[in-house]
Amino acid sequence: MSSETFSSPLFVRRAAHIVQEIASPADAIDFLNEWPEDGRDRIYEAALTACFDAYNGRIPASAARKTFFRFGEQVAILEDATSAMQWLAACMSGSGKAQV
């Protein structure tokens, strides 16, 4: 098993206001395993296979990232990294306490 991460993370939209960071083949596998069964096609299968192969050290993580990126493009779930990082930074800058 490989703990290799992607050279740069991908950000995907899970729901209307939920963005998830995909930083490794393991992250991608978790995301893909939750994908609705009626949306699983050949590009989905290719992405899942590539991520498992990278996780098991059979291919580089960069190849899995590229395949997962193509899947994300096809299903229109990719988010701009700059926007996602600004959102994450804003969430992390607060104290966690409700402002009154």
PDB file of C-alpha atoms in Angstrom:
ATOM      1  CA  MET A   1       0.000   0.000   0.000  1.00  0.00           C
ATOM      2  CA  SER A   2       1.198   3.440  -0.917  1.00  0.00           C
ATOM      3  CA  SER A   3       0.815   6.542   1.189  1.00  0.00           C
ATOM      4  CA  GLU A   4       1.792   8.700  -1.798  1.00  0.00           C
ATOM      5  CA  THR A   5      -0.180  11.901  -2.158  1.00  0.00           C
ATOM      6  CA  PHE A   6      -1.070  13.821  -5.293  1.00  0.00           C
ATOM      7  CA  SER A   7       1.343  16.561  -6.374  1.00  0.00           C
ATOM      8  CA  SER A   8      -1.477  19.007  -5.715  1.00  0.00           C
ATOM      9  CA  PRO A   9      -4.915  18.297  -4.283  1.00  0.00           C
ATOM     10  CA  LEU A  10      -8.120  18.394  -6.268  1.00  0.00           C
ATOM     11  CA  PHE A  11     -11.271  19.967  -4.876  1.00  0.00           C
ATOM     12  CA  VAL A  12     -14.647  18.478  -5.669  1.00  0.00           C
ATOM     13  CA  ARG A  13     -18.183  19.539  -4.892  1.00  0.00           C
ATOM     14  CA  ARG A  14     -20.001  16.918  -2.801  1.00  0.00           C
ATOM     15  CA  ALA A  15     -23.203  18.924  -2.457  1.00  0.00           C
ATOM     16  CA  ALA A  16     -24.431  22.467  -3.022  1.00  0.00           C
ATOM     17  CA  HIS A  17     -22.190  24.017  -0.358  1.00  0.00           C
ATOM     18  CA  ILE A  18     -19.761  21.226   0.483  1.00  0.00           C
ATOM     19  CA  VAL A  19     -16.309  21.069  -1.096  1.00  0.00           C
ATOM     20  CA  GLN A  20     -13.994  18.149  -0.390  1.00  0.00           C
ATOM     21  CA  GLU A  21     -10.238  18.042  -0.830  1.00  0.00           C
ATOM     22  CA  ILE A  22      -8.903  14.978  -2.644  1.00  0.00           C
ATOM     23  CA  ALA A  23      -5.185  14.792  -1.827  1.00  0.00           C
ATOM     24  CA  SER A  24      -4.359  11.124  -2.408  1.00  0.00           C
ATOM     25  CA  PRO A  25      -5.525   7.940  -4.094  1.00  0.00           C
ATOM     26  CA  ALA A  26      -7.064   6.880  -0.757  1.00  0.00           C
ATOM     27  CA  ASP A  27      -9.130  10.090  -0.612  1.00  0.00           C
ATOM     28  CA  ALA A  28     -10.275   9.507  -4.190  1.00  0.00           C
ATOM     29  CA  ILE A  29     -11.240   5.894  -3.448  1.00  0.00           C
ATOM     30  CA  ASP A  30     -13.336   6.993  -0.462  1.00  0.00           C
ATOM     31  CA  PHE A  31     -15.061   9.617  -2.596  1.00  0.00           C
ATOM     32  CA  LEU A  32     -15.687   7.247  -5.503  1.00  0.00           C
ATOM     33  CA  ASN A  33     -17.038   4.496  -3.245  1.00  0.00           C
ATOM     34  CA  GLU A  34     -19.784   6.903  -2.168  1.00  0.00           C
ATOM     35  CA  TRP A  35     -20.681   7.843  -5.747  1.00  0.00           C
ATOM     36  CA  PRO A  36     -24.284   6.920  -6.708  1.00  0.00           C
ATOM     37  CA  GLU A  37     -24.470   3.571  -8.468  1.00  0.00           C
ATOM     38  CA  ASP A  38     -26.558   4.949 -11.323  1.00  0.00           C
ATOM     39  CA  GLY A  39     -23.708   7.373 -12.133  1.00  0.00           C
ATOM     40  CA  ARG A  40     -21.011   4.729 -12.387  1.00  0.00           C
ATOM     41  CA  ASP A  41     -19.860   4.469 -15.975  1.00  0.00           C
ATOM     42  CA  ARG A  42     -16.604   3.633 -17.766  1.00  0.00           C
ATOM     43  CA  ILE A  43     -14.778   6.804 -16.722  1.00  0.00           C
ATOM     44  CA  TYR A  44     -15.870   6.184 -13.124  1.00  0.00           C
ATOM     45  CA  GLU A  45     -14.546   2.619 -13.318  1.00  0.00           C
ATOM     46  CA  ALA A  46     -11.289   3.848 -14.889  1.00  0.00           C
ATOM     47  CA  ALA A  47     -10.830   6.397 -12.091  1.00  0.00           C
ATOM     48  CA  LEU A  48     -11.555   3.862  -9.372  1.00  0.00           C
ATOM     49  CA  THR A  49      -9.208   1.279 -10.917  1.00  0.00           C
ATOM     50  CA  ALA A  50      -6.428   3.862 -11.338  1.00  0.00           C
ATOM     51  CA  CYS A  51      -6.796   4.996  -7.733  1.00  0.00           C
ATOM     52  CA  PHE A  52      -6.669   1.418  -6.429  1.00  0.00           C
ATOM     53  CA  ASP A  53      -3.620   0.732  -8.631  1.00  0.00           C
ATOM     54  CA  ALA A  54      -1.857   3.834  -7.287  1.00  0.00           C
ATOM     55  CA  TYR A  55      -2.840   2.972  -3.721  1.00  0.00           C
ATOM     56  CA  ASN A  56      -1.314  -0.484  -4.201  1.00  0.00           C
ATOM     57  CA  GLY A  57       1.842   0.942  -5.784  1.00  0.00           C
ATOM     58  CA  ARG A  58       1.241  -0.413  -9.289  1.00  0.00           C
ATOM     59  CA  ILE A  59       1.078   3.019 -10.948  1.00  0.00           C
ATOM     60  CA  PRO A  60       2.206   6.484  -9.870  1.00  0.00           C
ATOM     61  CA  ALA A  61      -0.194   8.701  -7.951  1.00  0.00           C
ATOM     62  CA  SER A  62       0.069  11.233 -10.792  1.00  0.00           C
ATOM     63  CA  ALA A  63      -1.648   8.781 -13.161  1.00  0.00           C
ATOM     64  CA  ALA A  64      -4.489   8.251 -10.693  1.00  0.00           C
ATOM     65  CA  ARG A  65      -4.844  12.011 -10.193  1.00  0.00           C
ATOM     66  CA  LYS A  66      -5.073  12.540 -13.935  1.00  0.00           C
ATOM     67  CA  THR A  67      -7.779   9.871 -14.298  1.00  0.00           C
ATOM     68  CA  PHE A  68      -9.726  11.180 -11.294  1.00  0.00           C
ATOM     69  CA  PHE A  69      -9.451  14.703 -12.749  1.00  0.00           C
ATOM     70  CA  ARG A  70     -10.998  13.476 -16.018  1.00  0.00           C
ATOM     71  CA  PHE A  71     -13.832  11.862 -14.059  1.00  0.00           C
ATOM     72  CA  GLY A  72     -14.385  15.135 -12.185  1.00  0.00           C
ATOM     73  CA  GLU A  73     -14.484  17.071 -15.443  1.00  0.00           C
ATOM     74  CA  GLN A  74     -17.009  14.673 -16.969  1.00  0.00           C
ATOM     75  CA  VAL A  75     -19.422  14.880 -14.054  1.00  0.00           C
ATOM     76  CA  ALA A  76     -18.767  18.605 -13.493  1.00  0.00           C
ATOM     77  CA  ILE A  77     -17.777  18.415  -9.821  1.00  0.00           C
ATOM     78  CA  LEU A  78     -14.345  20.065  -9.925  1.00  0.00           C
ATOM     79  CA  GLU A  79     -13.924  23.259  -7.964  1.00  0.00           C
ATOM     80  CA  ASP A  80     -11.285  25.908  -8.556  1.00  0.00           C
ATOM     81  CA  ALA A  81      -8.448  25.367  -6.085  1.00  0.00           C
ATOM     82  CA  THR A  82      -8.049  29.094  -5.415  1.00  0.00           C
ATOM     83  CA  SER A  83     -11.703  29.500  -4.463  1.00  0.00           C
ATOM     84  CA  ALA A  84     -11.642  26.371  -2.324  1.00  0.00           C
ATOM     85  CA  MET A  85      -8.495  27.462  -0.488  1.00  0.00           C
ATOM     86  CA  GLN A  86      -9.940  30.917   0.244  1.00  0.00           C
ATOM     87  CA  TRP A  87     -13.069  29.283   1.643  1.00  0.00           C
ATOM     88  CA  LEU A  88     -11.000  26.917   3.806  1.00  0.00           C
ATOM     89  CA  ALA A  89      -8.847  29.773   5.080  1.00  0.00           C
ATOM     90  CA  ALA A  90     -11.929  31.788   6.020  1.00  0.00           C
ATOM     91  CA  CYS A  91     -13.371  28.832   7.920  1.00  0.00           C
ATOM     92  CA  MET A  92     -10.116  28.213   9.785  1.00  0.00           C
ATOM     93  CA  SER A  93      -9.581  31.860  10.770  1.00  0.00           C
ATOM     94  CA  GLY A  94     -12.572  32.001  13.099  1.00  0.00           C
ATOM     95  CA  SER A  95     -12.505  31.078  16.755  1.00  0.00           C
ATOM     96  CA  GLY A  96     -15.316  28.587  16.352  1.00  0.00           C
ATOM     97  CA  LYS A  97     -17.510  30.612  18.681  1.00  0.00           C
ATOM     98  CA  ALA A  98     -20.806  32.110  17.600  1.00  0.00           C
ATOM     99  CA  GLN A  99     -20.677  35.843  17.072  1.00  0.00           C
ATOM    100  CA  VAL A 100     -23.540  37.776  18.645  1.00  0.00           C
TER     101      VAL A 100
END
